[in-house]
CSV table of C-alpha atoms in Angstrom, one decimal:
chain,number,residue,atom,x,y,z
A,1,UNK,CA,0.7,173.0,19.8
A,2,UNK,CA,2.5,174.8,16.8
A,3,UNK,CA,4.5,172.5,14.3
A,4,UNK,CA,7.9,172.0,15.8
A,5,UNK,CA,11.0,170.4,13.8
A,6,UNK,CA,11.3,166.8,15.0
A,7,UNK,CA,15.0,167.7,16.0
A,8,UNK,CA,13.5,170.0,18.7
A,9,UNK,CA,10.7,167.8,19.7
A,10,UNK,CA,12.9,164.8,20.1
A,11,UNK,CA,15.6,166.5,22.0
A,12,UNK,CA,15.7,165.6,25.5
A,13,UNK,CA,18.3,165.8,28.5
A,14,UNK,CA,18.4,162.5,30.0
A,15,UNK,CA,20.5,161.2,33.0
A,16,UNK,CA,20.4,157.5,32.0
A,17,UNK,CA,23.3,157.0,29.6
A,18,UNK,CA,24.5,153.7,28.0
A,19,UNK,CA,27.8,153.0,29.8
A,20,UNK,CA,29.1,150.9,27.0
A,21,UNK,CA,28.2,153.1,24.1
A,22,UNK,CA,31.2,155.2,22.6
A,23,UNK,CA,31.1,158.3,20.4
A,24,UNK,CA,33.0,157.7,17.1
A,25,UNK,CA,35.6,160.2,16.2
A,26,UNK,CA,33.4,161.4,13.3
A,27,UNK,CA,30.4,162.0,15.7
A,28,UNK,CA,32.6,164.0,18.0
A,29,UNK,CA,34.0,166.0,15.0
A,30,UNK,CA,30.4,166.4,13.8
A,31,UNK,CA,29.2,168.1,17.4
A,32,UNK,CA,32.3,170.4,17.4
A,33,UNK,CA,31.8,171.4,13.6
A,34,UNK,CA,28.1,172.3,14.5
A,35,UNK,CA,29.3,174.5,17.5
A,36,UNK,CA,31.7,176.2,15.2
A,37,UNK,CA,28.9,177.3,12.9
A,38,UNK,CA,26.8,178.8,15.6
A,39,UNK,CA,26.1,182.7,15.2
A,40,UNK,CA,28.1,184.9,17.5
A,41,UNK,CA,28.6,188.6,18.0
A,42,UNK,CA,30.7,189.9,15.1
A,43,UNK,CA,31.5,186.4,14.3
A,44,UNK,CA,34.1,186.5,17.1
A,45,UNK,CA,33.3,182.8,18.3
A,46,UNK,CA,34.3,183.5,21.9
A,47,UNK,CA,34.0,179.9,22.8
A,48,UNK,CA,36.4,177.1,23.4
A,49,UNK,CA,35.9,173.3,24.1
A,50,UNK,CA,37.7,170.6,26.0
A,51,UNK,CA,36.3,167.1,25.0
A,52,UNK,CA,37.0,164.1,27.1
A,53,UNK,CA,36.0,160.6,26.1
A,54,UNK,CA,35.0,157.9,28.7
A,55,UNK,CA,37.9,157.1,31.0
A,56,UNK,CA,40.6,159.3,29.3
A,57,UNK,CA,42.5,161.8,31.4
A,58,UNK,CA,40.4,164.7,30.2
A,59,UNK,CA,37.2,163.0,31.0
A,60,UNK,CA,38.3,162.1,34.4
A,61,UNK,CA,39.3,165.7,35.1
A,62,UNK,CA,36.0,167.1,34.1
A,63,UNK,CA,34.2,164.3,36.0
A,64,UNK,CA,35.9,165.1,39.4
A,65,UNK,CA,34.7,168.7,39.1
A,66,UNK,CA,31.1,167.9,38.9
A,67,UNK,CA,29.0,167.6,42.1
A,68,UNK,CA,28.9,164.1,43.5
A,69,UNK,CA,25.1,163.9,42.8
A,70,UNK,CA,25.8,164.4,39.1
A,71,UNK,CA,28.9,162.3,38.9
A,72,UNK,CA,26.8,159.3,39.6
A,73,UNK,CA,25.0,159.4,36.3
A,74,UNK,CA,27.6,161.4,34.2
A,75,UNK,CA,30.3,158.7,34.6
A,76,UNK,CA,28.1,156.7,32.1
A,77,UNK,CA,28.1,159.5,29.4
A,78,UNK,CA,30.4,158.6,26.6
A,79,UNK,CA,31.8,162.1,26.3
A,80,UNK,CA,32.2,165.2,28.6
A,81,UNK,CA,32.4,168.4,26.8
A,82,UNK,CA,33.4,171.7,28.6
A,83,UNK,CA,32.2,174.8,27.0
A,84,UNK,CA,34.1,177.8,28.0
A,85,UNK,CA,34.4,181.5,26.8
A,86,UNK,CA,37.3,183.7,26.1
A,87,UNK,CA,36.1,186.7,28.1
A,88,UNK,CA,35.7,190.2,26.7
A,89,UNK,CA,32.1,191.1,26.9
A,90,UNK,CA,31.2,188.4,29.5
A,91,UNK,CA,27.4,188.7,28.8
A,92,UNK,CA,27.8,188.4,25.1
A,93,UNK,CA,30.4,185.8,25.3
A,94,UNK,CA,28.2,183.7,27.6
A,95,UNK,CA,25.2,184.1,25.2
A,96,UNK,CA,27.3,183.1,22.2
A,97,UNK,CA,28.6,180.0,24.1
A,98,UNK,CA,25.1,179.1,24.7
A,99,UNK,CA,24.3,179.3,21.0
A,100,UNK,CA,27.3,177.1,20.3
A,101,UNK,CA,26.1,174.5,22.9
A,102,UNK,CA,22.4,174.6,21.4
A,103,UNK,CA,24.0,173.9,18.0
A,104,UNK,CA,26.2,171.1,19.3
A,105,UNK,CA,23.0,169.7,21.2
A,106,UNK,CA,20.8,169.7,18.0
A,107,UNK,CA,23.5,168.1,16.0
A,108,UNK,CA,23.7,165.3,18.7
A,109,UNK,CA,20.0,164.9,18.3
A,110,UNK,CA,20.2,164.6,14.6
A,111,UNK,CA,23.0,161.8,15.3
A,112,UNK,CA,20.7,159.9,17.6
A,113,UNK,CA,22.7,161.1,20.7
A,114,UNK,CA,21.6,162.9,23.8
A,115,UNK,CA,23.0,165.8,25.8
A,116,UNK,CA,22.6,166.8,29.3
A,117,UNK,CA,24.0,170.2,30.1
A,118,UNK,CA,25.5,171.0,33.6
A,119,UNK,CA,26.2,174.6,34.9
A,120,UNK,CA,26.8,173.8,38.4
A,121,UNK,CA,30.4,172.5,38.9
A,122,UNK,CA,33.6,173.7,40.2
A,123,UNK,CA,34.7,176.2,37.7
A,124,UNK,CA,37.9,177.0,39.3
A,125,UNK,CA,38.7,173.6,39.9
A,126,UNK,CA,38.1,172.5,36.4
A,127,UNK,CA,40.0,175.5,35.0
A,128,UNK,CA,42.9,174.3,37.1
A,129,UNK,CA,42.3,170.6,36.1
A,130,UNK,CA,42.5,171.4,32.4
A,131,UNK,CA,45.3,174.1,32.8
A,132,UNK,CA,43.0,176.6,31.0
A,133,UNK,CA,44.9,179.9,30.1
A,134,UNK,CA,43.8,183.0,31.9
A,135,UNK,CA,40.7,184.6,30.6
A,136,UNK,CA,39.2,181.3,29.5
A,137,UNK,CA,36.2,180.5,31.8
A,138,UNK,CA,34.3,177.1,31.8
A,139,UNK,CA,30.5,177.7,31.9
A,140,UNK,CA,29.0,174.5,31.0
A,141,UNK,CA,29.8,170.7,30.9
A,142,UNK,CA,27.7,168.7,28.4
A,143,UNK,CA,27.4,165.1,28.9
A,144,UNK,CA,26.9,163.2,25.6
A,145,UNK,CA,26.0,159.8,24.9
A,146,UNK,CA,23.2,157.2,23.9
A,147,UNK,CA,20.3,156.4,26.1
A,148,UNK,CA,20.7,154.0,28.8
A,149,UNK,CA,18.3,152.3,31.1
A,150,UNK,CA,16.5,154.6,33.2
A,151,UNK,CA,16.1,151.9,35.9
A,152,UNK,CA,19.9,152.0,36.7
A,153,UNK,CA,19.1,155.3,38.4
A,154,UNK,CA,18.4,156.1,41.9
A,155,UNK,CA,14.6,156.1,42.5
A,156,UNK,CA,14.5,160.0,42.7
A,157,UNK,CA,16.3,160.4,39.4
A,158,UNK,CA,14.4,157.6,37.9
A,159,UNK,CA,11.0,159.2,38.6
A,160,UNK,CA,12.2,162.4,36.8
A,161,UNK,CA,13.7,160.3,34.1
A,162,UNK,CA,10.4,158.5,33.3
A,163,UNK,CA,8.0,161.1,34.0
A,164,UNK,CA,6.1,163.4,31.4
A,165,UNK,CA,8.1,166.3,30.1
A,166,UNK,CA,6.6,169.6,30.8
A,167,UNK,CA,6.9,173.1,29.4
A,168,UNK,CA,5.3,176.4,30.4
A,169,UNK,CA,2.6,177.3,27.8
A,170,UNK,CA,3.9,180.1,25.3
A,171,UNK,CA,1.5,182.5,26.9
A,172,UNK,CA,3.4,182.4,30.1
A,173,UNK,CA,6.6,183.2,28.1
A,174,UNK,CA,5.3,186.4,26.7
A,175,UNK,CA,6.3,189.7,28.4
A,176,UNK,CA,3.4,191.7,26.9
């Protein structure tokens, strides 16, 4: 395997979060600052974020718009971050938002935090719950926190949580 920076090698998307761990204001600010510095088309930064900390109103509004199967583990995340794009060229805006979330994720890893990203949720319900202005479309929810005990998860998720991580070989990713 080629050399890989430890930030990328260590990055992992768990479902088991520590239900008692909180993010400090400085940690939350650091995550948003990392996202702010992500590259974007013509430096438009077409992303916006809503951040909810465990049990505050924003966190509750985000959580109820996740599928029930994800609410079971996401309720232990210290913070739920909604990533939305501001429209325009939707494909470019979605790509740019992805860059911002990737930067947020790597910053979280540098801070000893973990992020699991979700793209299946009630987008319309979430936009309504958060009273988002027209043209602001939520595309991702990132659950952020510290690692918890995987043995608190249901058996099917526990097996996935504790199993080996797999990636396709680089050769499978090449088009030519």
